[in-house]
Tab-separated table of C-alpha atoms in Angstrom:
chain	number	residue	atom	x	y	z
S	1	UNK	CA	-3.539	-17.593	8.311
S	2	UNK	CA	-1.732	-20.062	6.013
S	3	UNK	CA	-3.488	-21.702	3.197
S	4	UNK	CA	-1.717	-24.689	1.628
S	5	UNK	CA	-3.843	-27.468	-0.031
S	6	UNK	CA	-2.540	-31.008	-0.312
S	7	UNK	CA	-4.964	-33.222	-2.159
S	8	UNK	CA	-5.143	-36.888	-1.295
S	9	UNK	CA	-6.210	-37.910	-4.881
S	10	UNK	CA	-4.799	-36.915	-8.083
S	11	UNK	CA	-8.082	-35.750	-9.805
S	12	UNK	CA	-9.645	-32.458	-10.576
S	13	UNK	CA	-12.191	-32.517	-7.763
S	14	UNK	CA	-9.705	-33.263	-5.093
S	15	UNK	CA	-7.869	-29.868	-5.505
S	16	UNK	CA	-8.734	-26.441	-3.717
S	17	UNK	CA	-10.059	-24.034	-6.532
S	18	UNK	CA	-9.723	-20.572	-4.678
S	19	UNK	CA	-7.714	-19.412	-1.651
S	20	UNK	CA	-9.846	-16.522	-0.242
S	21	UNK	CA	-13.233	-15.580	-2.069
S	22	UNK	CA	-15.074	-12.319	-1.127
S	23	UNK	CA	-18.252	-11.431	-2.887
S	24	UNK	CA	-20.459	-8.121	-2.343
S	25	UNK	CA	-18.022	-7.316	0.350
S	26	UNK	CA	-17.498	-4.047	2.308
S	27	UNK	CA	-14.972	-2.861	4.993
S	28	UNK	CA	-12.909	-5.963	4.985
S	29	UNK	CA	-9.287	-6.548	5.601
S	30	UNK	CA	-7.372	-9.544	4.100
S	31	UNK	CA	-3.831	-9.287	5.783
S	32	UNK	CA	-0.891	-11.367	6.537
S	33	UNK	CA	-1.986	-14.743	4.855
S	34	UNK	CA	0.204	-17.317	3.056
S	35	UNK	CA	-1.673	-18.857	0.035
S	36	UNK	CA	0.029	-21.586	-1.747
S	37	UNK	CA	-0.757	-24.390	-4.364
S	38	UNK	CA	-4.105	-23.269	-5.435
S	39	UNK	CA	-5.959	-24.706	-8.296
S	40	UNK	CA	-6.067	-27.916	-10.425
S	41	UNK	CA	-2.419	-28.208	-11.553
S	42	UNK	CA	-1.856	-28.256	-15.389
S	43	UNK	CA	-0.857	-31.786	-15.771
S	44	UNK	CA	-4.370	-32.692	-14.390
S	45	UNK	CA	-6.217	-30.070	-16.503
S	46	UNK	CA	-4.487	-27.855	-19.049
S	47	UNK	CA	-7.193	-25.130	-18.803
S	48	UNK	CA	-8.950	-23.257	-16.184
S	49	UNK	CA	-12.011	-25.292	-15.076
S	50	UNK	CA	-13.947	-22.469	-13.841
S	51	UNK	CA	-13.898	-18.729	-12.959
S	52	UNK	CA	-12.719	-19.696	-9.406
S	53	UNK	CA	-10.170	-22.368	-10.496
S	54	UNK	CA	-6.703	-21.225	-9.689
S	55	UNK	CA	-7.134	-17.878	-7.978
S	56	UNK	CA	-5.463	-17.155	-4.702
S	57	UNK	CA	-7.628	-14.177	-3.507
S	58	UNK	CA	-10.986	-13.160	-5.407
S	59	UNK	CA	-13.111	-10.066	-4.933
S	60	UNK	CA	-16.253	-9.901	-7.167
S	61	UNK	CA	-19.667	-8.694	-6.995
S	62	UNK	CA	-23.103	-10.047	-8.095
S	63	UNK	CA	-25.103	-8.100	-11.034
S	64	UNK	CA	-26.429	-5.621	-8.578
S	65	UNK	CA	-23.727	-5.699	-5.877
S	66	UNK	CA	-20.602	-3.853	-5.166
S	67	UNK	CA	-17.196	-4.296	-3.389
S	68	UNK	CA	-15.916	-1.460	-1.341
S	69	UNK	CA	-13.357	-0.518	1.159
S	70	UNK	CA	-11.305	-3.594	0.919
S	71	UNK	CA	-7.627	-3.894	2.003
S	72	UNK	CA	-5.327	-6.598	0.704
S	73	UNK	CA	-2.130	-6.264	2.462
S	74	UNK	CA	1.081	-8.296	3.494
S	75	UNK	CA	0.017	-11.359	1.975
S	76	UNK	CA	2.298	-14.035	0.139
S	77	UNK	CA	0.885	-15.794	-2.681
S	78	UNK	CA	2.861	-18.519	-4.546
S	79	UNK	CA	2.146	-21.432	-6.864
S	80	UNK	CA	-1.313	-20.379	-7.846
S	81	UNK	CA	-2.745	-21.691	-11.081
S	82	UNK	CA	-4.346	-18.590	-12.695
S	83	UNK	CA	-4.264	-15.244	-10.901
S	84	UNK	CA	-2.775	-14.500	-7.526
S	85	UNK	CA	-5.268	-11.557	-6.953
S	86	UNK	CA	-8.395	-11.496	-8.948
S	87	UNK	CA	-10.759	-8.333	-8.838
S	88	UNK	CA	-13.817	-8.113	-11.036
S	89	UNK	CA	-16.916	-6.017	-11.188
S	90	UNK	CA	-18.068	-2.679	-9.767
S	91	UNK	CA	-15.803	-1.590	-6.861
S	92	UNK	CA	-14.694	1.345	-4.846
S	93	UNK	CA	-11.627	1.871	-2.650
S	94	UNK	CA	-9.860	-1.379	-3.237
S	95	UNK	CA	-6.253	-1.216	-1.973
S	96	UNK	CA	-3.673	-3.806	-2.731
S	97	UNK	CA	-0.769	-3.141	-0.745
S	98	UNK	CA	2.716	-4.833	-0.022
S	99	UNK	CA	1.912	-8.195	-1.104
S	100	UNK	CA	4.555	-10.739	-2.404
S	101	UNK	CA	3.480	-12.705	-5.362
S	102	UNK	CA	5.410	-15.247	-7.289
S	103	UNK	CA	5.065	-18.230	-9.678
S	104	UNK	CA	1.476	-17.527	-10.740
S	105	UNK	CA	-0.022	-19.201	-13.765
S	106	UNK	CA	-1.500	-16.001	-15.551
S	107	UNK	CA	-1.763	-12.752	-14.001
S	108	UNK	CA	-0.235	-11.522	-10.759
S	109	UNK	CA	-2.844	-8.779	-10.080
S	110	UNK	CA	-5.914	-8.959	-12.325
S	111	UNK	CA	-8.464	-6.061	-11.934
S	112	UNK	CA	-11.328	-5.634	-14.354
S	113	UNK	CA	-13.870	-2.806	-13.885
S	114	UNK	CA	-17.531	-3.262	-14.832
S	115	UNK	CA	-19.427	0.000	-14.397
S	116	UNK	CA	-16.981	1.901	-12.128
S	117	UNK	CA	-13.766	1.428	-10.243
S	118	UNK	CA	-13.122	4.347	-7.968
S	119	UNK	CA	-10.173	5.410	-5.753
S	120	UNK	CA	-8.244	1.955	-5.790
S	121	UNK	CA	-4.637	1.647	-5.213
S	122	UNK	CA	-1.950	-0.933	-6.149
S	123	UNK	CA	1.075	-0.152	-4.093
S	124	UNK	CA	4.267	-1.625	-2.861
S	125	UNK	CA	3.763	-4.974	-4.286
S	126	UNK	CA	6.429	-7.458	-5.263
S	127	UNK	CA	5.542	-9.617	-8.300
S	128	UNK	CA	7.972	-11.998	-9.888
S	129	UNK	CA	8.355	-14.996	-12.071
S	130	UNK	CA	4.828	-15.393	-13.765
S	131	UNK	CA	4.618	-18.530	-15.512
S	132	UNK	CA	1.731	-18.104	-18.249
S	133	UNK	CA	1.035	-21.751	-18.219
S	134	UNK	CA	-1.676	-21.367	-20.777
S	135	UNK	CA	0.465	-19.492	-23.172
S	136	UNK	CA	-1.856	-16.562	-23.410
S	137	UNK	CA	-1.015	-13.733	-25.709
S	138	UNK	CA	-1.084	-11.430	-22.660
S	139	UNK	CA	-0.120	-12.652	-19.186
S	140	UNK	CA	0.975	-9.700	-16.922
S	141	UNK	CA	2.050	-8.918	-13.578
S	142	UNK	CA	-0.599	-6.215	-13.222
S	143	UNK	CA	-3.535	-6.618	-15.737
S	144	UNK	CA	-5.942	-3.674	-15.840
S	145	UNK	CA	-9.314	-3.944	-17.968
S	146	UNK	CA	-11.982	-1.304	-18.246
S	147	UNK	CA	-14.951	-3.216	-19.493
S	148	UNK	CA	-17.570	-0.836	-20.357
S	149	UNK	CA	-16.453	1.102	-17.284
S	150	UNK	CA	-14.796	4.184	-15.792
S	151	UNK	CA	-11.603	3.469	-13.849
S	152	UNK	CA	-11.074	6.696	-12.139
S	153	UNK	CA	-8.675	8.095	-9.451
S	154	UNK	CA	-6.502	5.010	-9.639
S	155	UNK	CA	-2.933	4.550	-8.716
S	156	UNK	CA	-0.188	2.017	-9.433
S	157	UNK	CA	2.769	3.159	-7.534
S	158	UNK	CA	6.059	1.788	-6.009
S	159	UNK	CA	5.735	-1.972	-7.244
S	160	UNK	CA	8.540	-4.248	-8.383
S	161	UNK	CA	7.840	-6.504	-11.197
S	162	UNK	CA	10.489	-8.677	-12.696
S	163	UNK	CA	11.241	-11.981	-14.164
S	164	UNK	CA	14.288	-13.669	-12.967
S	165	UNK	CA	16.496	-15.761	-15.363
S	166	UNK	CA	15.118	-19.305	-15.426
S	167	UNK	CA	16.730	-21.943	-17.384
S	168	UNK	CA	15.165	-25.307	-18.789
S	169	UNK	CA	17.483	-28.020	-17.839
S	170	UNK	CA	16.977	-29.581	-21.423
S	171	UNK	CA	17.478	-26.568	-23.529
S	172	UNK	CA	19.224	-24.172	-21.242
S	173	UNK	CA	17.242	-21.298	-22.780
S	174	UNK	CA	15.429	-18.680	-20.688
S	175	UNK	CA	11.913	-20.028	-19.691
S	176	UNK	CA	10.178	-16.820	-18.571
S	177	UNK	CA	6.819	-16.389	-20.175
S	178	UNK	CA	5.076	-13.408	-18.663
S	179	UNK	CA	4.601	-11.018	-21.403
S	180	UNK	CA	4.068	-7.676	-19.627
S	181	UNK	CA	4.743	-5.899	-16.372
S	182	UNK	CA	1.724	-3.679	-16.551
S	183	UNK	CA	-1.069	-4.045	-19.345
S	184	UNK	CA	-4.027	-1.897	-19.897
S	185	UNK	CA	-7.038	-2.794	-22.131
S	186	UNK	CA	-10.653	-1.778	-22.479
S	187	UNK	CA	-13.923	-2.739	-23.973
S	188	UNK	CA	-16.961	-0.897	-25.166
S	189	UNK	CA	-17.066	2.715	-23.504
S	190	UNK	CA	-13.998	1.926	-21.086
S	191	UNK	CA	-12.239	5.094	-19.832
S	192	UNK	CA	-9.260	5.791	-17.584
S	193	UNK	CA	-9.473	9.066	-15.716
S	194	UNK	CA	-7.011	10.661	-13.274
S	195	UNK	CA	-4.705	7.453	-13.536
S	196	UNK	CA	-1.304	7.495	-11.729
S	197	UNK	CA	1.493	5.041	-12.594
S	198	UNK	CA	4.642	6.170	-11.016
S	199	UNK	CA	7.852	4.928	-9.232
S	200	UNK	CA	7.345	1.261	-10.406
S	201	UNK	CA	10.409	-0.883	-11.070
S	202	UNK	CA	9.874	-3.395	-14.157
S	203	UNK	CA	12.335	-5.658	-15.470
S	204	UNK	CA	12.694	-8.805	-17.855
S	205	UNK	CA	9.245	-9.232	-19.527
S	206	UNK	CA	8.993	-10.747	-22.850
S	207	UNK	CA	6.997	-8.160	-24.817
S	208	UNK	CA	6.895	-4.861	-23.034
S	209	UNK	CA	7.373	-3.417	-19.364
S	210	UNK	CA	4.127	-1.507	-19.774
S	211	UNK	CA	1.737	-2.420	-22.769
S	212	UNK	CA	-1.725	-1.284	-24.281
S	213	UNK	CA	-3.891	-3.210	-26.182
S	214	UNK	CA	-5.384	-2.013	-29.657
S	215	UNK	CA	-8.427	-1.025	-27.757
S	216	UNK	CA	-6.693	1.923	-25.940
S	217	UNK	CA	-6.654	5.212	-27.890
S	218	UNK	CA	-6.363	8.859	-27.024
S	219	UNK	CA	-10.104	8.750	-26.150
S	220	UNK	CA	-9.769	5.917	-23.526
S	221	UNK	CA	-7.623	8.291	-21.401
S	222	UNK	CA	-9.575	11.252	-20.281
S	223	UNK	CA	-7.640	14.335	-18.801
S	224	UNK	CA	-8.715	16.878	-16.085
S	225	UNK	CA	-12.212	15.389	-15.913
S	226	UNK	CA	-13.694	13.713	-12.989
S	227	UNK	CA	-16.373	10.958	-13.066
S	228	UNK	CA	-19.614	12.505	-11.592
S	229	UNK	CA	-20.003	11.068	-8.157
């Protein structure tokens, strides 16, 4: 399908907050959609009005729920206010593959694990020209957060992440604002186990191509141990 929202009035409540929204979902395919112009624009609101405001595809769960066996593939997401693809909560077997993502406001793919995230894959995605409209300290093409959680058997492979040169017509300086290609952070007892990051192409980010928060230490990455299933 194609999701393009054109508001009739220039006010916050007139805009589409989220493109596709999945909650406590299992055995779902989100494929071959075009999602554009999602979220209240910054000239109307200079901050995110809600969790949903400006996310192209959202996958979340309730406190006792879980998202599992979800495929997000072949979608085109452009001009979204916040995150092109937003995944938050306890999840298993989330596959995000071969999507084209550009001109997003904060992060291209945002994945936060709460509890556990098992057997997920981010593969073959093209993510370019993030805008970081809120001027966050970190705004990444792929943002991974272990929030009191184990992220295990997780792979990030064969993705292309880049910022093309963009000049401001007034200053003629580069106006790229995405800080990182891939960024890892953790909180509490967050741990990464059996993590594969391979064959990705990254170019043109402001701070680092791959970055780690101060919360990531040698104890955050566990080698040769598997989370008990």
